[in-house]
PDB file of C-alpha atoms in Angstrom:
ATOM      1  CA  MET A 926      19.644 -12.323   1.132  1.00  0.00           C
ATOM      2  CA  ASP A 927      20.293  -9.553  -1.363  1.00  0.00           C
ATOM      3  CA  THR A 928      20.872  -5.891  -0.536  1.00  0.00           C
ATOM      4  CA  THR A 929      17.201  -4.999  -0.959  1.00  0.00           C
ATOM      5  CA  HIS A 930      16.130  -7.560   1.654  1.00  0.00           C
ATOM      6  CA  ILE A 931      18.794  -6.370   4.089  1.00  0.00           C
ATOM      7  CA  ILE A 932      17.668  -2.743   3.717  1.00  0.00           C
ATOM      8  CA  TYR A 933      14.044  -3.805   4.159  1.00  0.00           C
ATOM      9  CA  ILE A 934      14.829  -5.747   7.332  1.00  0.00           C
ATOM     10  CA  GLY A 935      16.756  -2.774   8.732  1.00  0.00           C
ATOM     11  CA  ALA A 936      13.870  -0.400   7.971  1.00  0.00           C
ATOM     12  CA  VAL A 937      11.373  -2.795   9.570  1.00  0.00           C
ATOM     13  CA  PHE A 938      13.345  -2.878  12.800  1.00  0.00           C
ATOM     14  CA  VAL A 939      13.785   0.907  12.868  1.00  0.00           C
ATOM     15  CA  LEU A 940      10.017   1.300  12.513  1.00  0.00           C
ATOM     16  CA  ALA A 941       9.323  -1.420  15.080  1.00  0.00           C
ATOM     17  CA  GLY A 942      11.751   0.262  17.485  1.00  0.00           C
ATOM     18  CA  ILE A 943      10.015   3.626  17.104  1.00  0.00           C
ATOM     19  CA  VAL A 944       6.641   2.035  17.882  1.00  0.00           C
ATOM     20  CA  LYS A 945       8.186   0.294  20.880  1.00  0.00           C
ATOM     21  CA  GLY A 946       9.789   3.497  22.141  1.00  0.00           C
ATOM     22  CA  VAL A 947       6.600   5.532  21.897  1.00  0.00           C
ATOM     23  CA  THR A 948       4.053   3.008  23.176  1.00  0.00           C
ATOM     24  CA  GLY A 949       6.125   0.503  25.157  1.00  0.00           C
ATOM     25  CA  MET A 950       4.956  -2.345  22.932  1.00  0.00           C
ATOM     26  CA  GLY A 951       4.680  -3.497  19.338  1.00  0.00           C
ATOM     27  CA  LEU A 952       8.224  -4.445  18.321  1.00  0.00           C
ATOM     28  CA  PRO A 953       7.508  -8.172  17.843  1.00  0.00           C
ATOM     29  CA  THR A 954       4.115  -7.523  16.255  1.00  0.00           C
ATOM     30  CA  VAL A 955       5.403  -4.949  13.763  1.00  0.00           C
ATOM     31  CA  ALA A 956       8.565  -6.917  13.000  1.00  0.00           C
ATOM     32  CA  VAL A 957       6.901 -10.318  12.589  1.00  0.00           C
ATOM     33  CA  GLY A 958       3.992  -8.904  10.609  1.00  0.00           C
ATOM     34  CA  LEU A 959       6.152  -6.991   8.109  1.00  0.00           C
ATOM     35  CA  LEU A 960       8.922  -9.589   7.822  1.00  0.00           C
ATOM     36  CA  SER A 961       6.354 -12.312   7.170  1.00  0.00           C
ATOM     37  CA  LEU A 962       5.589 -10.628   3.857  1.00  0.00           C
ATOM     38  CA  PHE A 963       8.686 -12.279   2.372  1.00  0.00           C
ATOM     39  CA  ILE A 964      10.006 -14.848   4.887  1.00  0.00           C
ATOM     40  CA  PRO A 965       8.169 -17.593   6.828  1.00  0.00           C
ATOM     41  CA  PRO A 966       6.542 -16.413  10.091  1.00  0.00           C
ATOM     42  CA  LEU A 967       8.637 -18.902  12.067  1.00  0.00           C
ATOM     43  CA  GLU A 968      11.859 -17.379  10.761  1.00  0.00           C
ATOM     44  CA  ALA A 969      10.502 -13.851  11.300  1.00  0.00           C
ATOM     45  CA  ALA A 970       9.724 -14.667  14.940  1.00  0.00           C
ATOM     46  CA  ALA A 971      13.222 -16.052  15.449  1.00  0.00           C
ATOM     47  CA  LEU A 972      14.783 -12.978  13.821  1.00  0.00           C
ATOM     48  CA  MET A 973      13.135 -10.595  16.288  1.00  0.00           C
ATOM     49  CA  ILE A 974      14.272 -12.460  19.447  1.00  0.00           C
ATOM     50  CA  VAL A 975      17.436 -10.450  20.242  1.00  0.00           C
ATOM     51  CA  PRO A 976      16.033  -6.981  19.353  1.00  0.00           C
ATOM     52  CA  SER A 977      12.907  -7.714  21.387  1.00  0.00           C
ATOM     53  CA  LEU A 978      14.844  -8.894  24.436  1.00  0.00           C
ATOM     54  CA  LEU A 979      17.280  -5.977  24.392  1.00  0.00           C
ATOM     55  CA  SER A 980      14.569  -3.374  23.793  1.00  0.00           C
ATOM     56  CA  ASN A 981      12.600  -4.776  26.728  1.00  0.00           C
ATOM     57  CA  VAL A 982      15.642  -4.556  29.009  1.00  0.00           C
ATOM     58  CA  TRP A 983      16.180  -0.962  27.848  1.00  0.00           C
ATOM     59  CA  GLN A 984      12.519  -0.233  28.506  1.00  0.00           C
ATOM     60  CA  LEU A 985      12.758  -1.656  32.040  1.00  0.00           C
ATOM     61  CA  SER A 986      15.856   0.393  32.869  1.00  0.00           C
ATOM     62  CA  SER A 987      14.406   3.698  31.688  1.00  0.00           C
ATOM     63  CA  GLY A 988      12.158   4.327  34.708  1.00  0.00           C
ATOM     64  CA  ALA A 989      11.854   3.734  38.431  1.00  0.00           C
ATOM     65  CA  PRO A 990      13.206   0.557  40.114  1.00  0.00           C
ATOM     66  CA  VAL A 991      11.348  -2.395  38.663  1.00  0.00           C
ATOM     67  CA  TYR A 992      11.486  -4.759  41.665  1.00  0.00           C
ATOM     68  CA  PRO A 993       8.125  -3.693  43.181  1.00  0.00           C
ATOM     69  CA  LEU A 994       6.446  -4.273  39.821  1.00  0.00           C
ATOM     70  CA  TRP A 995       8.156  -7.635  39.498  1.00  0.00           C
ATOM     71  CA  GLN A 996       6.867  -8.695  42.910  1.00  0.00           C
ATOM     72  CA  ARG A 997       3.317  -7.769  41.993  1.00  0.00           C
ATOM     73  CA  LEU A 998       3.400  -9.359  38.530  1.00  0.00           C
ATOM     74  CA  ARG A 999       5.433 -12.456  39.376  1.00  0.00           C
ATOM     75  CA  PRO A1000       2.470 -14.906  39.141  1.00  0.00           C
ATOM     76  CA  MET A1001       1.671 -13.603  35.656  1.00  0.00           C
ATOM     77  CA  LEU A1002       5.303 -13.719  34.509  1.00  0.00           C
ATOM     78  CA  VAL A1003       5.797 -17.316  35.652  1.00  0.00           C
ATOM     79  CA  ALA A1004       2.538 -18.289  33.966  1.00  0.00           C
ATOM     80  CA  ILE A1005       3.700 -16.678  30.695  1.00  0.00           C
ATOM     81  CA  TRP A1006       6.724 -18.977  30.741  1.00  0.00           C
ATOM     82  CA  ILE A1007       4.572 -22.012  31.451  1.00  0.00           C
ATOM     83  CA  GLY A1008       2.057 -21.131  28.745  1.00  0.00           C
ATOM     84  CA  THR A1009       4.720 -20.431  26.116  1.00  0.00           C
ATOM     85  CA  LEU A1010       6.761 -23.577  26.712  1.00  0.00           C
ATOM     86  CA  ALA A1011       3.770 -25.894  27.126  1.00  0.00           C
ATOM     87  CA  CYS A1012       1.902 -24.591  24.084  1.00  0.00           C
ATOM     88  CA  GLY A1013       5.084 -24.447  22.010  1.00  0.00           C
ATOM     89  CA  ALA A1014       5.649 -28.136  22.740  1.00  0.00           C
ATOM     90  CA  ALA A1015       2.031 -28.929  21.942  1.00  0.00           C
ATOM     91  CA  PHE A1016       2.125 -27.058  18.620  1.00  0.00           C
ATOM     92  CA  ALA A1017       5.392 -28.766  17.688  1.00  0.00           C
ATOM     93  CA  ALA A1018       3.909 -32.173  18.498  1.00  0.00           C
ATOM     94  CA  MET A1019       0.901 -31.391  16.314  1.00  0.00           C
ATOM     95  CA  GLY A1020       3.143 -30.165  13.520  1.00  0.00           C
ATOM     96  CA  GLU A1021       1.619 -26.668  13.554  1.00  0.00           C
ATOM     97  CA  ALA A1022       3.753 -23.822  12.213  1.00  0.00           C
ATOM     98  CA  LEU A1023       4.310 -20.809  14.400  1.00  0.00           C
ATOM     99  CA  GLY A1024       2.297 -17.836  13.347  1.00  0.00           C
ATOM    100  CA  GLY A1025      -0.465 -19.743  11.569  1.00  0.00           C
ATOM    101  CA  SER A1026      -3.048 -17.669   9.769  1.00  0.00           C
ATOM    102  CA  GLY A1027      -5.773 -18.521  12.286  1.00  0.00           C
ATOM    103  CA  ALA A1028      -3.734 -17.244  15.234  1.00  0.00           C
ATOM    104  CA  ASN A1029      -2.768 -14.062  13.380  1.00  0.00           C
ATOM    105  CA  LEU A1030      -6.368 -13.332  12.395  1.00  0.00           C
ATOM    106  CA  THR A1031      -7.578 -13.861  15.959  1.00  0.00           C
ATOM    107  CA  LEU A1032      -4.860 -11.673  17.410  1.00  0.00           C
ATOM    108  CA  GLY A1033      -5.339  -8.959  14.803  1.00  0.00           C
ATOM    109  CA  ALA A1034      -9.093  -8.778  15.368  1.00  0.00           C
ATOM    110  CA  ALA A1035      -8.696  -8.625  19.144  1.00  0.00           C
ATOM    111  CA  LEU A1036      -6.079  -5.855  18.938  1.00  0.00           C
ATOM    112  CA  ALA A1037      -8.214  -3.766  16.607  1.00  0.00           C
ATOM    113  CA  VAL A1038     -11.330  -4.159  18.772  1.00  0.00           C
ATOM    114  CA  TYR A1039      -9.437  -3.285  21.947  1.00  0.00           C
ATOM    115  CA  GLY A1040      -7.880  -0.230  20.291  1.00  0.00           C
ATOM    116  CA  VAL A1041     -11.299   1.067  19.231  1.00  0.00           C
ATOM    117  CA  MET A1042     -12.650   0.494  22.744  1.00  0.00           C
ATOM    118  CA  GLY A1043      -9.688   2.428  24.146  1.00  0.00           C
ATOM    119  CA  LEU A1044     -10.257   5.382  21.853  1.00  0.00           C
ATOM    120  CA  LEU A1045     -13.916   5.354  22.957  1.00  0.00           C
ATOM    121  CA  SER A1046     -12.732   5.383  26.615  1.00  0.00           C
ATOM    122  CA  VAL A1047     -14.284   2.015  27.467  1.00  0.00           C
ATOM    123  CA  ARG A1048     -12.475   1.144  30.692  1.00  0.00           C
ATOM    124  CA  PHE A1049     -11.848  -2.149  32.460  1.00  0.00           C
ATOM    125  CA  SER A1050     -10.772  -2.646  36.030  1.00  0.00           C
ATOM    126  CA  VAL A1051      -9.633  -5.630  38.049  1.00  0.00           C
ATOM    127  CA  PRO A1052     -10.972  -5.867  41.617  1.00  0.00           C
ATOM    128  CA  ALA A1053      -8.183  -6.309  44.141  1.00  0.00           C
ATOM    129  CA  GLY A1054      -9.455  -9.718  45.189  1.00  0.00           C
ATOM    130  CA  CYS A1055      -9.368 -11.049  41.620  1.00  0.00           C
ATOM    131  CA  GLU A1056      -5.799 -10.143  40.731  1.00  0.00           C
ATOM    132  CA  ARG A1057      -4.339 -13.093  42.673  1.00  0.00           C
ATOM    133  CA  TRP A1058      -6.017 -15.727  40.480  1.00  0.00           C
ATOM    134  CA  LEU A1059      -6.524 -13.685  37.305  1.00  0.00           C
ATOM    135  CA  SER A1060      -2.826 -12.881  36.797  1.00  0.00           C
ATOM    136  CA  PRO A1061      -1.807 -16.547  36.234  1.00  0.00           C
ATOM    137  CA  VAL A1062      -4.738 -17.053  33.855  1.00  0.00           C
ATOM    138  CA  MET A1063      -3.750 -14.003  31.805  1.00  0.00           C
ATOM    139  CA  GLY A1064      -0.147 -15.189  31.833  1.00  0.00           C
ATOM    140  CA  VAL A1065      -0.954 -18.633  30.455  1.00  0.00           C
ATOM    141  CA  LEU A1066      -3.165 -17.143  27.725  1.00  0.00           C
ATOM    142  CA  THR A1067      -0.442 -14.642  26.793  1.00  0.00           C
ATOM    143  CA  GLY A1068       2.097 -17.459  26.592  1.00  0.00           C
ATOM    144  CA  ALA A1069      -0.198 -19.537  24.408  1.00  0.00           C
ATOM    145  CA  LEU A1070      -0.692 -16.690  21.925  1.00  0.00           C
ATOM    146  CA  SER A1071       3.039 -15.965  21.974  1.00  0.00           C
ATOM    147  CA  ALA A1072       3.826 -19.581  21.099  1.00  0.00           C
ATOM    148  CA  ALA A1073       1.192 -19.549  18.336  1.00  0.00           C
ATOM    149  CA  SER A1074       1.908 -16.190  16.713  1.00  0.00           C
ATOM    150  CA  GLY A1075       5.277 -14.905  17.965  1.00  0.00           C
ATOM    151  CA  VAL A1076       3.773 -11.850  19.663  1.00  0.00           C
ATOM    152  CA  SER A1077       2.628 -11.394  23.249  1.00  0.00           C
ATOM    153  CA  THR A1078       0.388  -8.345  23.187  1.00  0.00           C
ATOM    154  CA  LEU A1079      -2.816 -10.085  24.210  1.00  0.00           C
ATOM    155  CA  PRO A1080      -4.235 -10.460  26.690  1.00  0.00           C
ATOM    156  CA  SER A1081      -1.283  -9.001  28.601  1.00  0.00           C
ATOM    157  CA  VAL A1082      -1.675  -5.365  27.503  1.00  0.00           C
ATOM    158  CA  PRO A1083      -5.436  -5.009  28.223  1.00  0.00           C
ATOM    159  CA  TYR A1084      -4.959  -6.783  31.533  1.00  0.00           C
ATOM    160  CA  LEU A1085      -2.001  -4.649  32.643  1.00  0.00           C
ATOM    161  CA  GLN A1086      -3.844  -1.489  31.720  1.00  0.00           C
ATOM    162  CA  ALA A1087      -6.843  -2.666  33.754  1.00  0.00           C
ATOM    163  CA  LEU A1088      -4.591  -2.823  36.840  1.00  0.00           C
ATOM    164  CA  GLY A1089      -4.497   0.979  36.950  1.00  0.00           C
ATOM    165  CA  PHE A1090      -0.790   1.652  36.451  1.00  0.00           C
ATOM    166  CA  SER A1091       0.473   5.136  35.673  1.00  0.00           C
ATOM    167  CA  ARG A1092       1.863   5.777  32.192  1.00  0.00           C
ATOM    168  CA  ASP A1093       5.477   5.009  33.101  1.00  0.00           C
ATOM    169  CA  GLU A1094       4.503   2.057  35.309  1.00  0.00           C
ATOM    170  CA  LEU A1095       2.439   0.605  32.465  1.00  0.00           C
ATOM    171  CA  VAL A1096       5.374   0.871  30.070  1.00  0.00           C
ATOM    172  CA  GLN A1097       7.627  -0.934  32.556  1.00  0.00           C
ATOM    173  CA  ALA A1098       4.986  -3.565  33.365  1.00  0.00           C
ATOM    174  CA  MET A1099       4.625  -4.325  29.654  1.00  0.00           C
ATOM    175  CA  GLY A1100       8.408  -4.558  29.432  1.00  0.00           C
ATOM    176  CA  LEU A1101       8.408  -7.213  32.149  1.00  0.00           C
ATOM    177  CA  ALA A1102       5.661  -9.215  30.453  1.00  0.00           C
ATOM    178  CA  PHE A1103       7.296  -8.997  27.032  1.00  0.00           C
ATOM    179  CA  THR A1104      10.698  -9.975  28.446  1.00  0.00           C
ATOM    180  CA  ALA A1105       9.192 -13.099  29.995  1.00  0.00           C
ATOM    181  CA  ALA A1106       7.351 -13.973  26.780  1.00  0.00           C
ATOM    182  CA  THR A1107      10.312 -13.350  24.447  1.00  0.00           C
ATOM    183  CA  SER A1108      12.806 -15.285  26.568  1.00  0.00           C
ATOM    184  CA  ALA A1109      10.403 -18.218  26.834  1.00  0.00           C
ATOM    185  CA  LEU A1110       9.746 -18.070  23.078  1.00  0.00           C
ATOM    186  CA  ALA A1111      13.492 -18.147  22.355  1.00  0.00           C
ATOM    187  CA  ILE A1112      13.891 -21.284  24.469  1.00  0.00           C
ATOM    188  CA  SER A1113      10.840 -22.864  22.831  1.00  0.00           C
ATOM    189  CA  LEU A1114      12.184 -22.157  19.333  1.00  0.00           C
ATOM    190  CA  ALA A1115      15.617 -23.516  20.240  1.00  0.00           C
ATOM    191  CA  MET A1116      14.114 -26.669  21.764  1.00  0.00           C
ATOM    192  CA  HIS A1117      12.278 -27.404  18.513  1.00  0.00           C
ATOM    193  CA  ASN A1118      15.224 -26.617  16.189  1.00  0.00           C
ATOM    194  CA  ALA A1119      13.664 -23.398  14.923  1.00  0.00           C
ATOM    195  CA  LEU A1120      16.530 -21.076  15.901  1.00  0.00           C
ATOM    196  CA  PRO A1121      19.505 -22.005  13.672  1.00  0.00           C
ATOM    197  CA  ALA A1122      22.829 -20.217  13.981  1.00  0.00           C
ATOM    198  CA  SER A1123      22.293 -18.219  10.775  1.00  0.00           C
ATOM    199  CA  VAL A1124      19.004 -16.767  12.020  1.00  0.00           C
ATOM    200  CA  ALA A1125      20.454 -16.148  15.489  1.00  0.00           C
ATOM    201  CA  GLY A1126      23.270 -14.145  13.885  1.00  0.00           C
ATOM    202  CA  GLY A1127      20.791 -12.107  11.872  1.00  0.00           C
ATOM    203  CA  SER A1128      18.781 -11.460  15.020  1.00  0.00           C
ATOM    204  CA  LEU A1129      21.922 -10.187  16.743  1.00  0.00           C
ATOM    205  CA  LEU A1130      22.580  -7.722  13.916  1.00  0.00           C
ATOM    206  CA  ALA A1131      18.932  -6.600  13.845  1.00  0.00           C
ATOM    207  CA  GLN A1132      19.313  -5.149  17.342  1.00  0.00           C
ATOM    208  CA  PHE A1133      21.163  -2.092  15.995  1.00  0.00           C
ATOM    209  CA  PRO A1134      18.395  -0.589  13.814  1.00  0.00           C
ATOM    210  CA  ALA A1135      15.866  -1.550  16.503  1.00  0.00           C
ATOM    211  CA  MET A1136      17.826   0.367  19.164  1.00  0.00           C
ATOM    212  CA  VAL A1137      18.048   3.430  16.911  1.00  0.00           C
ATOM    213  CA  GLY A1138      14.292   3.345  16.406  1.00  0.00           C
ATOM    214  CA  MET A1139      13.586   2.848  20.090  1.00  0.00           C
ATOM    215  CA  TYR A1140      15.801   5.801  21.041  1.00  0.00           C
ATOM    216  CA  VAL A1141      13.853   8.029  18.648  1.00  0.00           C
ATOM    217  CA  GLY A1142      10.546   6.675  19.971  1.00  0.00           C
ATOM    218  CA  GLN A1143      11.479   7.267  23.610  1.00  0.00           C
ATOM    219  CA  ARG A1144      12.435  10.855  22.847  1.00  0.00           C
ATOM    220  CA  LEU A1145       9.051  11.348  21.195  1.00  0.00           C
ATOM    221  CA  ARG A1146       7.205   9.787  24.154  1.00  0.00           C
ATOM    222  CA  LYS A1147       8.836  12.142  26.671  1.00  0.00           C
ATOM    223  CA  ARG A1148       7.631  15.128  24.655  1.00  0.00           C
ATOM    224  CA  MET A1149       4.001  13.943  24.514  1.00  0.00           C
ATOM    225  CA  ASP A1150       1.286  14.919  26.973  1.00  0.00           C
ATOM    226  CA  PRO A1151      -0.896  12.139  28.505  1.00  0.00           C
ATOM    227  CA  VAL A1152      -3.797  12.704  26.086  1.00  0.00           C
ATOM    228  CA  VAL A1153      -1.555  12.406  23.031  1.00  0.00           C
ATOM    229  CA  PHE A1154       0.147   9.364  24.531  1.00  0.00           C
ATOM    230  CA  ARG A1155      -3.208   7.659  25.120  1.00  0.00           C
ATOM    231  CA  ARG A1156      -4.355   8.315  21.568  1.00  0.00           C
ATOM    232  CA  CYS A1157      -1.046   7.141  20.166  1.00  0.00           C
ATOM    233  CA  PHE A1158      -1.218   3.994  22.275  1.00  0.00           C
ATOM    234  CA  PHE A1159      -4.669   2.940  21.080  1.00  0.00           C
ATOM    235  CA  VAL A1160      -4.186   4.039  17.480  1.00  0.00           C
ATOM    236  CA  THR A1161      -1.086   1.837  17.477  1.00  0.00           C
ATOM    237  CA  LEU A1162      -3.156  -1.098  18.711  1.00  0.00           C
ATOM    238  CA  ILE A1163      -5.640  -0.595  15.876  1.00  0.00           C
ATOM    239  CA  GLY A1164      -2.857  -0.282  13.322  1.00  0.00           C
ATOM    240  CA  LEU A1165      -1.130  -3.420  14.541  1.00  0.00           C
ATOM    241  CA  GLY A1166      -4.417  -5.316  14.514  1.00  0.00           C
ATOM    242  CA  VAL A1167      -5.266  -4.245  10.963  1.00  0.00           C
ATOM    243  CA  GLN A1168      -1.726  -5.137   9.887  1.00  0.00           C
ATOM    244  CA  LEU A1169      -2.158  -8.690  11.199  1.00  0.00           C
ATOM    245  CA  LEU A1170      -5.580  -9.039   9.611  1.00  0.00           C
ATOM    246  CA  LEU A1171      -4.207  -8.018   6.220  1.00  0.00           C
ATOM    247  CA  ALA A1172      -0.907  -9.924   6.428  1.00  0.00           C
TER     248      ALA A1172
END
C-alpha cells in the first residue's frame, strides 16, 4: 500500500473509533463500509478484527461490573458464536464471498429503517417470558449476518435496546454481543484461510488510530445528556445504513 492508502486507513479507524466511543457500536460497520471502497470486503473485515476486539474490551471495562449482564445475555452470546461459525462454514462451502452486495443491502436497509423508527420514538419491548427463547434466536441471526457481512449490528442492537437497559448498560451489553461476534468471526476467517499474516499485522497496527478515536468518542458521550445521546444513537444508525446502501 502507498502512503495515501495508509493515511486513509488510519483516518477510517479514527472515525470508526469516534462512532464507537459515542454510541457503543459502529466500528466494524464504518470500517468495513469505508475500507471496502478500495479493498475487497473480506480483507476489510479481517483488517478490523483487532481494533474491534480491543475497542469492545475497552467498552466493557468502562462501566459497572459486567458479570451480571453476561449471565443474563449468555444464551444470546453462545448463539452468536454458533451462528457465526455455522454460517461462515456454509458460505465458504458455497463459495460465497464475505460481505456480498445482497447482505450489505439488506443490513443497510434494516439499519436505516430502525434508525428512523427510533427517532420517531417507536418502541419495542420483550416480555419477560419471551427472553429465554428469543435471546438464542437473536444470537443465531446476529451471527449469520456477521458471517455474511462482517458486521453484527442487527438484530442484536434493536433486541438489546428492547430489553430496557439503561444507557450505560446498553453500551456494555452491545460490547458483550460485539465481542462474541468479532471473536467468532476471527476464528471463522482463520479457519477458511481468510486471515493471512499480512492482514493480521495490519489489523494489529489499526488498533492505534481506533483507540484514539474511541477515547475522543467516550469523552464526547460523557458530556451528552440522554436526549442528545438518543438522537446521536439513532442518527448514527441511519448514517451507517445509508452508507451500506450506497457502498
